[in-house]
mmCIF file of C-alpha atoms in Angstrom:
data_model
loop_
_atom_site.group_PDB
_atom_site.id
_atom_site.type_symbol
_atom_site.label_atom_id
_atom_site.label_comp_id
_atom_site.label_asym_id
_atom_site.label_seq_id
_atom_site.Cartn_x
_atom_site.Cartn_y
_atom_site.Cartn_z
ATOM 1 C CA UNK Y 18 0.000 0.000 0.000
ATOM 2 C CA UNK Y 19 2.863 2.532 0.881
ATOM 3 C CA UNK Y 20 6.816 1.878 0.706
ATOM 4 C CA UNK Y 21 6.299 2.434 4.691
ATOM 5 C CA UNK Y 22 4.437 -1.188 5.251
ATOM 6 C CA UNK Y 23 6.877 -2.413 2.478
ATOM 7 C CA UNK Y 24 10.009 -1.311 4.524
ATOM 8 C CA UNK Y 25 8.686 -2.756 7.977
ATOM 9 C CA UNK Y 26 7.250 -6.048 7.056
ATOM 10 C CA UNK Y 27 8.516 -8.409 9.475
ATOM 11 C CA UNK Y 28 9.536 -6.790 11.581
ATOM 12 C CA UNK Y 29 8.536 -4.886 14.919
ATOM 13 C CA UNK Y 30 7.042 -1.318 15.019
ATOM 14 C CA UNK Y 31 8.451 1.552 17.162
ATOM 15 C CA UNK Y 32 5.303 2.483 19.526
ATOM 16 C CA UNK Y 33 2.658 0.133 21.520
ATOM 17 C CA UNK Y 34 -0.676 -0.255 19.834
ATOM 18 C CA UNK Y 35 -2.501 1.004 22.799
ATOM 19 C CA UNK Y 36 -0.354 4.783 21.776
ATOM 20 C CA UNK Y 37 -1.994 4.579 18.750
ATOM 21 C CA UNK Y 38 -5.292 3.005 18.974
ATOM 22 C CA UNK Y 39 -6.205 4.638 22.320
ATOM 23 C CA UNK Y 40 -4.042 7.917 22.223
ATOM 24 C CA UNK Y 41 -1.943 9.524 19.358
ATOM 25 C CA UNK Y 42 1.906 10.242 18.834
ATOM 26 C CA UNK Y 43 2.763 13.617 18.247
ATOM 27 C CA UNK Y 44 5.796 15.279 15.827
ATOM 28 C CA UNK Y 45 6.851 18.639 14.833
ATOM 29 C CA UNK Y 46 7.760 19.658 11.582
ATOM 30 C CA UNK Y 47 7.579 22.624 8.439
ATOM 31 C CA UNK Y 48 4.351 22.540 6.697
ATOM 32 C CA UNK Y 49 5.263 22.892 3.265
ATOM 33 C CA UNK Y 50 1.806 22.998 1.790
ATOM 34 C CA UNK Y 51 -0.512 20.816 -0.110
ATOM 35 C CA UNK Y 52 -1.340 20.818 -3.671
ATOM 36 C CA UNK Y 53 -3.708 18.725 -5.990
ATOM 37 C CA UNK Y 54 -2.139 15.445 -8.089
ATOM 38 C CA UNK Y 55 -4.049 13.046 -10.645
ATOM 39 C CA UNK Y 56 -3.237 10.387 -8.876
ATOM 40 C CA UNK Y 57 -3.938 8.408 -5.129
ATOM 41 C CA UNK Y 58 -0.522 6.973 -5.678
ATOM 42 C CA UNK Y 59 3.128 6.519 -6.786
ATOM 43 C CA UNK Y 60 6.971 7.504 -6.242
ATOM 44 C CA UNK Y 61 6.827 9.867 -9.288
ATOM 45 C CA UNK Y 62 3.322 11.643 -8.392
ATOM 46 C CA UNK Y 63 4.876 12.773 -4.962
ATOM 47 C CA UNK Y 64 8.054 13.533 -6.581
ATOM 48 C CA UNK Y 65 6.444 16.142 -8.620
ATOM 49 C CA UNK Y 66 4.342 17.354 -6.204
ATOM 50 C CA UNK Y 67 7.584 17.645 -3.582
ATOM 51 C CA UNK Y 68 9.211 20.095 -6.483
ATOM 52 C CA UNK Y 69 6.733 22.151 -6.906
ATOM 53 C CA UNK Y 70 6.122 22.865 -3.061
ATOM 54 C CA UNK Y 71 9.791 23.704 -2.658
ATOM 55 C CA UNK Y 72 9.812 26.026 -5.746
ATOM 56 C CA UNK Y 73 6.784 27.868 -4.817
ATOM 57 C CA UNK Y 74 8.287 27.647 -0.428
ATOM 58 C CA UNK Y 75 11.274 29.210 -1.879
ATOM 59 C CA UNK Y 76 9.639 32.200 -3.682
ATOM 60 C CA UNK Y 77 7.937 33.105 -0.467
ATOM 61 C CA UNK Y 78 11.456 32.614 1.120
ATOM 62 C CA UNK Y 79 12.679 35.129 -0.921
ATOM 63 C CA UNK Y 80 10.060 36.992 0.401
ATOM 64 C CA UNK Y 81 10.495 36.892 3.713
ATOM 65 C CA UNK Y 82 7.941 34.358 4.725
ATOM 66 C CA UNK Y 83 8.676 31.690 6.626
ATOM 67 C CA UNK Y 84 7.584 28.153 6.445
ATOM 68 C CA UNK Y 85 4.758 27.585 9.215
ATOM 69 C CA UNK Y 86 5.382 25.047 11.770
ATOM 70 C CA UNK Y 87 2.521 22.661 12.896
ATOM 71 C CA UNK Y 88 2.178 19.583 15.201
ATOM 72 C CA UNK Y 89 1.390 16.299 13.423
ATOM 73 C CA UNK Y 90 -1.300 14.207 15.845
ATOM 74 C CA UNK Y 91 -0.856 10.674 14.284
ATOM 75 C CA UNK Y 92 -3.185 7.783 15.340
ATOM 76 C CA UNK Y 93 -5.254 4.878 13.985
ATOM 77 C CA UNK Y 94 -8.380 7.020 13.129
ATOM 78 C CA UNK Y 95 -6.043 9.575 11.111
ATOM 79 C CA UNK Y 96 -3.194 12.622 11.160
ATOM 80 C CA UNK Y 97 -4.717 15.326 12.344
ATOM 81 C CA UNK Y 98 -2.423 18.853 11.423
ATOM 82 C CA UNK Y 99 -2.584 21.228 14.294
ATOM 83 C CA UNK Y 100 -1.328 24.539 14.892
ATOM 84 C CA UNK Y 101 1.897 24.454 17.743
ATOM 85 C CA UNK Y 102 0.605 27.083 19.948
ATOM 86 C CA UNK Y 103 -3.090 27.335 19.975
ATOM 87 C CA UNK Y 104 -3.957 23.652 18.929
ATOM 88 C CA UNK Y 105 -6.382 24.493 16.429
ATOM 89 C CA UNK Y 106 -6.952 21.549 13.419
ATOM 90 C CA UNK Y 107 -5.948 22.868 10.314
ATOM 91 C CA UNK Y 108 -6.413 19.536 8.669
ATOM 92 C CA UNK Y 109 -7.937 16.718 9.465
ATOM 93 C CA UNK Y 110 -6.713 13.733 7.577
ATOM 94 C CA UNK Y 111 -8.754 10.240 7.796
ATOM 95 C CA UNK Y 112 -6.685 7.247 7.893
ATOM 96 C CA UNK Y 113 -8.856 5.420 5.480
ATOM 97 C CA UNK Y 114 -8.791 8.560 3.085
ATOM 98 C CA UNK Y 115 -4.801 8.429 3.027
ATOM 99 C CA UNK Y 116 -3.864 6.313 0.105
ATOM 100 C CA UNK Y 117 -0.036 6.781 0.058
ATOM 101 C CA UNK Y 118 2.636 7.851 2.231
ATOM 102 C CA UNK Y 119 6.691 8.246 1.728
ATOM 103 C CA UNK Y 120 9.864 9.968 3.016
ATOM 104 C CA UNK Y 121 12.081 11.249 0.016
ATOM 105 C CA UNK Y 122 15.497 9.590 -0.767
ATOM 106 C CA UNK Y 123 17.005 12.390 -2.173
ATOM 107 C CA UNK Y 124 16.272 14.377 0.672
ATOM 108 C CA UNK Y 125 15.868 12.998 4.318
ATOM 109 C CA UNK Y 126 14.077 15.441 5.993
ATOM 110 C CA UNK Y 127 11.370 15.243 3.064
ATOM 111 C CA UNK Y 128 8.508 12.944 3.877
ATOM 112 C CA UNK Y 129 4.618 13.168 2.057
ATOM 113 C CA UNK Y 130 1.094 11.445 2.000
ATOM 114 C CA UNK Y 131 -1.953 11.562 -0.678
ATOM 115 C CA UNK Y 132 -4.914 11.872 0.986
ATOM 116 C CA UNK Y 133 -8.763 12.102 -0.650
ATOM 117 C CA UNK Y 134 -10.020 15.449 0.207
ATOM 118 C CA UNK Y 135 -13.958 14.850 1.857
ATOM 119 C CA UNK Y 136 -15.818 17.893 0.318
ATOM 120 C CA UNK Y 137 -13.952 18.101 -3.181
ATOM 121 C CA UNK Y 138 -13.299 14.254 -3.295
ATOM 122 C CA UNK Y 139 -9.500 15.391 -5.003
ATOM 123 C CA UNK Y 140 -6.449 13.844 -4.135
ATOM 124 C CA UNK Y 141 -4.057 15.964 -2.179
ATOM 125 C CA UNK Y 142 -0.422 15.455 -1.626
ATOM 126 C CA UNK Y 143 0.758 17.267 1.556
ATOM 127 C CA UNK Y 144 4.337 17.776 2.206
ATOM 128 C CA UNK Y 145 6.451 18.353 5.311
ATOM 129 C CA UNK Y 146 9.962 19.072 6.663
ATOM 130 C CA UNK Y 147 11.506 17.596 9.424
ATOM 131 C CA UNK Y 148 15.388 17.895 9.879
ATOM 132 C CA UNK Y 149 15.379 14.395 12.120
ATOM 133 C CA UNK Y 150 11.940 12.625 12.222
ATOM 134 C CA UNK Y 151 10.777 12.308 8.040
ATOM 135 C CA UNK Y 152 11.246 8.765 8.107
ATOM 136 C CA UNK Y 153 10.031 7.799 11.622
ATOM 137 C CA UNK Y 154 6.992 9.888 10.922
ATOM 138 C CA UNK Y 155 6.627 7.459 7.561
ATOM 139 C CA UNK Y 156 6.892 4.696 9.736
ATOM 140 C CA UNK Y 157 4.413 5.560 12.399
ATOM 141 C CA UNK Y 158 1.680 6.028 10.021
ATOM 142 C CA UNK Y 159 2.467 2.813 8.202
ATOM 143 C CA UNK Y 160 2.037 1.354 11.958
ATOM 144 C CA UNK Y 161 -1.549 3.487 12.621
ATOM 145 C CA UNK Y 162 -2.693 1.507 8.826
ATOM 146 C CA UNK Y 163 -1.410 -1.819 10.060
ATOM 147 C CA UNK Y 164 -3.294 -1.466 13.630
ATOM 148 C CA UNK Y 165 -6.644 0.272 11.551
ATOM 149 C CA UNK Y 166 -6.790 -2.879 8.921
ATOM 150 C CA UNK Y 167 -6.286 -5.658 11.746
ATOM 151 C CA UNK Y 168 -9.112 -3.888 13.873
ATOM 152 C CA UNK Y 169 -10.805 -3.855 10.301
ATOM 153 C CA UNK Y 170 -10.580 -7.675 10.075
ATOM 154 C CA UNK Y 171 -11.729 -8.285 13.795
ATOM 155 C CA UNK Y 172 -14.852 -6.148 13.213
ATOM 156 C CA UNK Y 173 -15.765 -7.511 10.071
ATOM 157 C CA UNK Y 174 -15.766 -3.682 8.735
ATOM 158 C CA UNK Y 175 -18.266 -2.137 11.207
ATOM 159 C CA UNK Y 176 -15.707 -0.219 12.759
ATOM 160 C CA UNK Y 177 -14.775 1.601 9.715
ATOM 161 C CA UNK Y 178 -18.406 2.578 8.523
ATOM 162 C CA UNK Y 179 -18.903 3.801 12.411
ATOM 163 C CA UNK Y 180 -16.302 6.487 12.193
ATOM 164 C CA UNK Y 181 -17.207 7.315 8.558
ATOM 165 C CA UNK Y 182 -21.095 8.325 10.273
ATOM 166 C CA UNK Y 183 -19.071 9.544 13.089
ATOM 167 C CA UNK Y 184 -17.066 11.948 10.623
ATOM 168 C CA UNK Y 185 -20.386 13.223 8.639
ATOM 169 C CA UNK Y 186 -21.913 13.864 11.719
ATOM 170 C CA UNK Y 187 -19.507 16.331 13.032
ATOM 171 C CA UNK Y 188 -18.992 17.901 9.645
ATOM 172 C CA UNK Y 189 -22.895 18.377 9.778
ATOM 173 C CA UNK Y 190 -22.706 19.742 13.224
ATOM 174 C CA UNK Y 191 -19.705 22.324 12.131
ATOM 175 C CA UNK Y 192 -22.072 23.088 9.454
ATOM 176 C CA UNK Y 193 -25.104 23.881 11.623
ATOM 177 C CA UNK Y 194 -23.189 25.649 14.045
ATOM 178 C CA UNK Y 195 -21.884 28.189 10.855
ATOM 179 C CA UNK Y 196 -25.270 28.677 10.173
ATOM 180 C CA UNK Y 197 -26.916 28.988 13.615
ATOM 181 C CA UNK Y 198 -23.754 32.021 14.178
ATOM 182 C CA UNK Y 199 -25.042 33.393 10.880
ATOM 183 C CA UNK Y 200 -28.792 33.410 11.852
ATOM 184 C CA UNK Y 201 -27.532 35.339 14.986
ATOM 185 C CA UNK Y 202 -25.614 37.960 13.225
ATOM 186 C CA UNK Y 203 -29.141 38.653 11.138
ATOM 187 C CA UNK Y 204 -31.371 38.218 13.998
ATOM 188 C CA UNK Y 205 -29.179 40.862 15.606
ATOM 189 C CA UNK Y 206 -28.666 43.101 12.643
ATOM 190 C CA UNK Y 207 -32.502 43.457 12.602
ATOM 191 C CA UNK Y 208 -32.686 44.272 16.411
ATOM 192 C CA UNK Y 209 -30.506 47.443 15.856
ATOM 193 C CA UNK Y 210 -32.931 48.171 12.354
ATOM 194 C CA UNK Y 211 -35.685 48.074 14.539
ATOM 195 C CA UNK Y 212 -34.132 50.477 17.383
ATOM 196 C CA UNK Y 213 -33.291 53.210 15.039
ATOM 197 C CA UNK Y 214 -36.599 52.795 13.014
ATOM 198 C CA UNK Y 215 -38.647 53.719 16.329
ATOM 199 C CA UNK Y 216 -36.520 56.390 17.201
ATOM 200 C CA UNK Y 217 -37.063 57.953 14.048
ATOM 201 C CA UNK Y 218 -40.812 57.471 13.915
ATOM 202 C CA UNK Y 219 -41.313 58.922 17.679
ATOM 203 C CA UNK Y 220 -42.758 62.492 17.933
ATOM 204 C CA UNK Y 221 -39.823 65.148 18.303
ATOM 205 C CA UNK Y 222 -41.574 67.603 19.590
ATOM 206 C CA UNK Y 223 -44.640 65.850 22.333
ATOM 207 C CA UNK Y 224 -45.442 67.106 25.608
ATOM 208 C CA UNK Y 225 -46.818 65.613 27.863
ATOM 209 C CA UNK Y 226 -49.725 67.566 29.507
ATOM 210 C CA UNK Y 227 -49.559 68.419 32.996
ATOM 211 C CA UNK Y 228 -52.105 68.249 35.936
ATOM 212 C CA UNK Y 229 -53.177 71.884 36.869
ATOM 213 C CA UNK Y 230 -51.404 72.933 40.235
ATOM 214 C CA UNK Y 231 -53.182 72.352 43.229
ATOM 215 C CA UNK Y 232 -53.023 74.216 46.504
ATOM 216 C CA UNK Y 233 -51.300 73.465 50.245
ATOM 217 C CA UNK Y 234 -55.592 71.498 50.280
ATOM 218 C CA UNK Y 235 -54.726 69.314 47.253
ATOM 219 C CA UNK Y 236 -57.335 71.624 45.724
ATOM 220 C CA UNK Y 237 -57.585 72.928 42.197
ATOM 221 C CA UNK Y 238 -57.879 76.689 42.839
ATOM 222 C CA UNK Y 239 -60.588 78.590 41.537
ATOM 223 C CA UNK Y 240 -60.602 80.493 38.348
ATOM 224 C CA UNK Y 241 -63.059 82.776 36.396
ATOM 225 C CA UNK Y 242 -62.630 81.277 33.415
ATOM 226 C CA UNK Y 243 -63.859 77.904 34.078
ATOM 227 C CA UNK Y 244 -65.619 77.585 37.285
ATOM 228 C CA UNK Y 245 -67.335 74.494 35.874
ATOM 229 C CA UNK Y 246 -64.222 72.409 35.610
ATOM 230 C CA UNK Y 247 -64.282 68.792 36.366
ATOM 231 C CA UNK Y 248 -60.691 68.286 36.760
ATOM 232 C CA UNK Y 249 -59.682 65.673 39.246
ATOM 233 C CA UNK Y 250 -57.897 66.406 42.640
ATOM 234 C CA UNK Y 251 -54.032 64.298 42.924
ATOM 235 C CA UNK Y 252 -56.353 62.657 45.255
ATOM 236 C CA UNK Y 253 -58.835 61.475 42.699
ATOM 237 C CA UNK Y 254 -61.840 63.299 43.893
ATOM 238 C CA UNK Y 255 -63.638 65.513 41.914
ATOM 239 C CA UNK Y 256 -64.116 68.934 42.961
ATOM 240 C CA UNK Y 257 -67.804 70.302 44.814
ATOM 241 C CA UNK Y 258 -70.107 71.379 42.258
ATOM 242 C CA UNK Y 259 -70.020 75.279 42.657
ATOM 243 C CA UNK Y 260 -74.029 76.368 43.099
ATOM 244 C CA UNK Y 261 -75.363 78.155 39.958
ATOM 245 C CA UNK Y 262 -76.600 81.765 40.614
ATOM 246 C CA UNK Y 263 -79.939 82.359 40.038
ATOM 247 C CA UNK Y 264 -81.106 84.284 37.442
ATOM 248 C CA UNK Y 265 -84.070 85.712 38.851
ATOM 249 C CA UNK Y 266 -84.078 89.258 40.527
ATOM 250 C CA UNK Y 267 -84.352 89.753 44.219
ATOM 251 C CA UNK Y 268 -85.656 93.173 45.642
ATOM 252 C CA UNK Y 269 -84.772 94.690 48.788
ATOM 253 C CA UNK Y 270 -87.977 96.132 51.294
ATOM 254 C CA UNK Y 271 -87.953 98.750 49.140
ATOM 255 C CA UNK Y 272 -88.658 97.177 45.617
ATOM 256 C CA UNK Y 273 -84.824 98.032 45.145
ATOM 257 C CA UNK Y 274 -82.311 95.688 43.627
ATOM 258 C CA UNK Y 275 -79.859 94.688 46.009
ATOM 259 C CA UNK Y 276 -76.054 95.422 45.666
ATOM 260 C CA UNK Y 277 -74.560 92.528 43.975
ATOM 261 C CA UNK Y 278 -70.756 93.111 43.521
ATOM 262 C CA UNK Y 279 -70.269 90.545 41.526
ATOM 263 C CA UNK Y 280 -72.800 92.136 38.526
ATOM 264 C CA UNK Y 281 -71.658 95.291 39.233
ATOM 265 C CA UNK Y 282 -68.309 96.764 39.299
ATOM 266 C CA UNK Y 283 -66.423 100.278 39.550
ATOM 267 C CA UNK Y 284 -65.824 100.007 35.881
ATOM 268 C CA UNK Y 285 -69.402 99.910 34.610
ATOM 269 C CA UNK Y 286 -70.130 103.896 34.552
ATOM 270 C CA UNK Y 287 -67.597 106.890 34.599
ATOM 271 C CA UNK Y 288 -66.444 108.581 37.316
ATOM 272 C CA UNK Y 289 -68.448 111.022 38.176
ATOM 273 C CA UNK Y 290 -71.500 108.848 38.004
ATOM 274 C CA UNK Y 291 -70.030 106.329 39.754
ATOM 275 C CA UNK Y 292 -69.013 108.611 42.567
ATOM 276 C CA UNK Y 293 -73.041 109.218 42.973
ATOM 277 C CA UNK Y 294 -74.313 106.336 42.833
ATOM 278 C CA UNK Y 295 -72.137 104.931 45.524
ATOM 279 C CA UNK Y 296 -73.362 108.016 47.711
ATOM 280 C CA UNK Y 297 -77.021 106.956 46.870
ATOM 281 C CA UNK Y 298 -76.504 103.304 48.211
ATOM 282 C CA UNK Y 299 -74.502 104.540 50.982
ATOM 283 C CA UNK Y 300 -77.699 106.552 52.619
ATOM 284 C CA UNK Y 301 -79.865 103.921 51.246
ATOM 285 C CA UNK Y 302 -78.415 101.238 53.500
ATOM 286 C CA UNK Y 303 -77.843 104.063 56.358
ATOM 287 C CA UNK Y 304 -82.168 105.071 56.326
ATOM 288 C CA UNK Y 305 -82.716 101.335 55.963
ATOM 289 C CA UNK Y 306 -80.863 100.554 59.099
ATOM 290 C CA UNK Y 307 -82.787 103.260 60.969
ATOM 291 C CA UNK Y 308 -86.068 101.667 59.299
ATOM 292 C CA UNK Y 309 -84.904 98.419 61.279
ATOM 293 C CA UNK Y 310 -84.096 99.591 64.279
ATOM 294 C CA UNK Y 311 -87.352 101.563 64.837
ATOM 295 C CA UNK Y 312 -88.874 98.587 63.395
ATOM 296 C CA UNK Y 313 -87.987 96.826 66.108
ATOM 297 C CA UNK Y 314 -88.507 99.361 68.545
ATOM 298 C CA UNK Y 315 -92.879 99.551 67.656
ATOM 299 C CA UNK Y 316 -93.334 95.753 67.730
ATOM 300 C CA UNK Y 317 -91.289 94.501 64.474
ATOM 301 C CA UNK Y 318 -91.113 90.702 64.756
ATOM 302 C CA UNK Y 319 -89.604 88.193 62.624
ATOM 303 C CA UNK Y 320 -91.540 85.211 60.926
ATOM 304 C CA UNK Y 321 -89.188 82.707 59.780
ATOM 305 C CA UNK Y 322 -87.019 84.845 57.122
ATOM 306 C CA UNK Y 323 -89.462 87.147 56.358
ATOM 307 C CA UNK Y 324 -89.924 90.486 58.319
ATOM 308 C CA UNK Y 325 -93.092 91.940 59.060
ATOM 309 C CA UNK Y 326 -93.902 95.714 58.600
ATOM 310 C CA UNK Y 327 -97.668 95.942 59.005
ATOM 311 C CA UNK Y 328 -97.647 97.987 62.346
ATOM 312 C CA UNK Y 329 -94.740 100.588 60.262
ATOM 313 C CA UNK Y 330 -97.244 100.580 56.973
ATOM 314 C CA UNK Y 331 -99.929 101.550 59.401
ATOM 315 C CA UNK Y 332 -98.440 104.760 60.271
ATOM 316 C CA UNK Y 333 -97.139 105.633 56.773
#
């Protein structure tokens, strides 16, 4: 299958199959890139691919971009490509997607693998450089396929089509959680639409009206203008009903109309007329207080609220 399993048949691998089946064996090394071949397999497709990743590493050189390390996480369910320092999976690499794997003679510190690419179903070579470990990397993957195909035979090939549902269901779970982010972002977006939408509708200039002012009472106090008012008290009573004046005319003993201040004031007539008139009510009120008192003084009596002059019309 890979010139790894061809170099170690029969003979004993380098780590326990409990490091690999149950945990993983880790390696550092330069990521020199991937890139796409025509075929799963062969000494000359990796070649090719190995040239042009070192002619394209050595432009960026030039550059002054360096080659990106990453941590290789190699086990019997795949190499997994991690970055060094925050652990995040830049790759994921199933073992039963790898199809071939090699370190380069010409140059030690070379080693590759062709893996089938899950969403694009293409065959990618990836290449990496490591200064001491190339071919013991080789060598521990060709151990993780040797330990994956025996557990293969034991199952009878359930175990393989487990971790292929295994592997679509957290691809469709990465999947759902892009989207669910994404309906957030809009669900979010139209939140702050909304905001600035009322702000723009609501009335600049509204007041809001205010209760009339009430006295040290909690009374509304009284005004001309509207005595009939039926505005509430803070105290939510409503206000006494204030007594409508009659409009018939009341006379005095004297077939008079009384003084009523409130239908006549000092700015009905002019002056001068004004001056009189006040005299005339003054001595009216003075001769009908002596008219009382010597009312009372021959007999006047009272009968309820009505006084009785009969002994005074007498005389007249």
């Amino acid at each position: 299958m890979n010139r790894a399993f061809s170099r170690k048949k029969d003979k004993t691998w380098m780590h326990t199959p409990e490091a690999l089946s149950k945990h993983y064996i880790p390696y550092n090394a330069k990521f020199l890139g991937s890139t796409e071949v025509e075929q799963p397999k062969g000494t000359e497709v990796v070649r090719d691919a190995v040239r042009k990743l070192k002619f394209a590493r050595h432009i960026k050189k030039s550059e002054g971009q360096k080659t990106p390390k990453v941590e290789l996480q190699i086990s019997i369910y795949g190499v997994k490509i991690l970055d060094p320092k925050t652990k995040e999976v830049q790759h994921n690499c199933q073992l039963h997607r790898i199809s071939f794997c090699a370190d380069d003679k010409t140059d030690k510190r070379i080693f590759t693998f062709i893996c089938k690419d899950s969403e694009s179903n293409k065959h990618l070579c990836y290449v990496f450089d490591s200064e001491k470990c190339a071919e013991e990397i080789t060598l521990t993957i060709g151990q993780a396929f040797d330990l994956a195909y025996r557990k293969f035979l034991e199952s009878g090939g359930k175990d393989v089509e487990t971790r292929k549902q295994i592997a679509g269901l957290q691809k469709r779970i990465q999947e759902l959680e892009t989207e669910n982010a994404e309906l957030k972002n809009k669900v979010q977006d139209l939140e702050n639409q909304l905001r600035i939408t009322q702000v723009h509708t609501s009335p600049a200039g509204s007041v809001t009206p205010k209760s009339p002012s009430t006295d040290i009472f909690d009374m509304v106090p009284f005004s001309p203008i509207s005595p009939q008012s039926t505005t509430p008290t803070r105290n939510g009573t409503q206000p006494p009903p204030v007594p409508s004046r009659s409009t018939e005319i009341k006379r005095d003993l004297f077939g008079a109309e009384p003084f009523d201040p409130f239908s006549c004031g000092a700015g009905d007539f002019p002056p001068d007329i004004q001056s009189k008139l006040d005299e005339m009510q003054r001595q009216r009120w003075l001769v009908y207080h002596i008219l009382i008192m010597e009312g009372f003084k021959m007999g006047l009596t009272l009968e309820g609220t009505v006084f009785c002059l009969d002994p005074l019309d007498s005389r007249c």
